[in-house]
Amino acid sequence: MLTLASEVEVLARFGRALADPIRCRLLLALREAPAHPSDLAEELGISRTRLSNHLACLRDCGLVVAVPVGRRTRYEFADPRLGHALQDLRTAVLAVESDRTCPDADAKGCC
């Protein structure tokens, strides 16, 4: 049974999904069009096993759904408005301090 998430839970789930660069790339690919896992793995240049783990996370977060198409499965956004939300986030201007507090930011790709 599907349930609706609270506003805070929706934001937390979105944050979890966006916390990984591969999941970000995956969401941006799905923003263009629904796709099959084999096509997504090829487009992103990752193994199907790795892709499967990321798709499972996005399903658990409630952002994508698996749609059976014959003998294959296609992935798409659970809500079409997620594509618009991603576009808004992509074009948002962030105020980032040039004096980062994490000394390993460049090596770790964080902060």
Short mmCIF file of C-alpha atoms in Angstrom, two decimals:
data_model
loop_
_atom_site.label_atom_id
_atom_site.label_comp_id
_atom_site.label_asym_id
_atom_site.label_seq_id
_atom_site.Cartn_x
_atom_site.Cartn_y
_atom_site.Cartn_z
CA MET A 1 0.00 0.00 0.00
CA LEU A 2 1.36 3.43 -0.95
CA THR A 3 1.26 6.24 1.59
CA LEU A 4 1.91 9.95 1.22
CA ALA A 5 5.03 11.32 2.86
CA SER A 6 5.04 14.46 4.97
CA GLU A 7 6.69 17.62 3.60
CA VAL A 8 9.78 17.12 5.76
CA GLU A 9 10.05 13.45 4.79
CA VAL A 10 9.78 14.35 1.10
CA LEU A 11 12.67 16.79 1.43
CA ALA A 12 14.75 14.28 3.41
CA ARG A 13 14.15 11.59 0.80
CA PHE A 14 15.05 13.99 -2.01
CA GLY A 15 18.21 14.95 -0.14
CA ARG A 16 19.20 11.32 0.31
CA ALA A 17 18.69 10.69 -3.40
CA LEU A 18 20.75 13.74 -4.39
CA ALA A 19 23.57 12.93 -1.96
CA ASP A 20 25.29 10.70 -4.52
CA PRO A 21 26.65 11.97 -7.86
CA ILE A 22 25.61 8.81 -9.72
CA ARG A 23 22.04 9.13 -8.47
CA CYS A 24 22.07 12.78 -9.54
CA ARG A 25 23.18 11.76 -13.04
CA LEU A 26 20.56 9.03 -13.06
CA LEU A 27 17.79 11.45 -12.11
CA LEU A 28 18.93 13.90 -14.78
CA ALA A 29 18.87 11.10 -17.37
CA LEU A 30 15.34 10.14 -16.32
CA ARG A 31 14.35 13.80 -16.54
CA GLU A 32 14.95 13.52 -20.28
CA ALA A 33 12.81 10.38 -20.68
CA PRO A 34 11.86 7.11 -18.97
CA ALA A 35 14.44 4.40 -19.68
CA HIS A 36 15.36 0.75 -19.28
CA PRO A 37 18.20 -0.18 -16.89
CA SER A 38 20.47 -1.48 -19.64
CA ASP A 39 20.20 1.83 -21.49
CA LEU A 40 20.79 3.82 -18.30
CA ALA A 41 23.87 1.74 -17.38
CA GLU A 42 25.34 2.34 -20.82
CA GLU A 43 24.52 6.06 -20.77
CA LEU A 44 26.08 6.53 -17.33
CA GLY A 45 29.02 4.22 -18.01
CA ILE A 46 28.45 2.04 -14.93
CA SER A 47 27.78 -1.65 -14.37
CA ARG A 48 24.21 -2.92 -14.25
CA THR A 49 24.79 -4.15 -10.70
CA ARG A 50 25.85 -0.70 -9.55
CA LEU A 51 22.95 0.88 -11.41
CA SER A 52 20.54 -1.59 -9.81
CA ASN A 53 21.68 -0.51 -6.34
CA HIS A 54 21.13 3.15 -7.19
CA LEU A 55 17.71 2.47 -8.73
CA ALA A 56 16.74 0.57 -5.57
CA CYS A 57 17.71 3.62 -3.49
CA LEU A 58 15.67 5.93 -5.72
CA ARG A 59 12.70 3.55 -5.49
CA ASP A 60 13.05 3.42 -1.69
CA CYS A 61 13.12 7.22 -1.62
CA GLY A 62 9.89 7.21 -3.64
CA LEU A 63 11.31 9.21 -6.54
CA VAL A 64 11.15 6.58 -9.28
CA VAL A 65 8.89 3.67 -10.12
CA ALA A 66 9.49 0.50 -12.11
CA VAL A 67 6.97 0.00 -14.92
CA PRO A 68 6.74 -3.45 -16.51
CA VAL A 69 6.86 -3.27 -20.31
CA GLY A 70 6.55 -6.77 -21.71
CA ARG A 71 9.49 -8.76 -20.39
CA ARG A 72 11.47 -5.62 -19.52
CA THR A 73 11.18 -2.95 -16.85
CA ARG A 74 11.26 0.76 -17.55
CA TYR A 75 12.04 3.38 -14.90
CA GLU A 76 10.40 6.77 -14.68
CA PHE A 77 9.65 9.46 -12.13
CA ALA A 78 6.98 8.60 -9.59
CA ASP A 79 5.58 12.11 -10.14
CA PRO A 80 6.19 14.10 -13.35
CA ARG A 81 6.68 17.24 -11.26
CA LEU A 82 10.02 15.84 -10.07
CA GLY A 83 11.51 16.74 -13.45
CA HIS A 84 10.52 20.37 -12.92
CA ALA A 85 11.89 20.29 -9.38
CA LEU A 86 15.24 18.98 -10.64
CA GLN A 87 15.36 21.69 -13.28
CA ASP A 88 14.72 24.32 -10.61
CA LEU A 89 17.47 22.85 -8.41
CA ARG A 90 19.90 22.65 -11.34
CA THR A 91 19.50 26.34 -12.09
CA ALA A 92 19.44 27.59 -8.51
CA VAL A 93 22.23 29.94 -7.51
CA LEU A 94 24.03 28.86 -4.35
CA ALA A 95 25.96 31.08 -1.97
CA VAL A 96 29.12 29.10 -1.28
CA GLU A 97 31.86 30.35 0.99
CA SER A 98 35.28 30.31 -0.63
CA ASP A 99 36.87 29.59 2.76
CA ARG A 100 35.80 25.99 3.25
CA THR A 101 36.01 24.43 6.67
CA CYS A 102 36.82 20.93 5.38
CA PRO A 103 40.57 20.67 4.66
CA ASP A 104 40.02 17.58 2.49
CA ALA A 105 37.24 19.07 0.34
CA ASP A 106 39.15 18.88 -2.94
CA ALA A 107 40.33 15.32 -2.38
CA LYS A 108 36.96 14.06 -1.16
CA GLY A 109 34.84 16.08 -3.57
CA CYS A 110 32.71 17.45 -0.77
CA CYS A 111 31.81 20.82 0.75
#
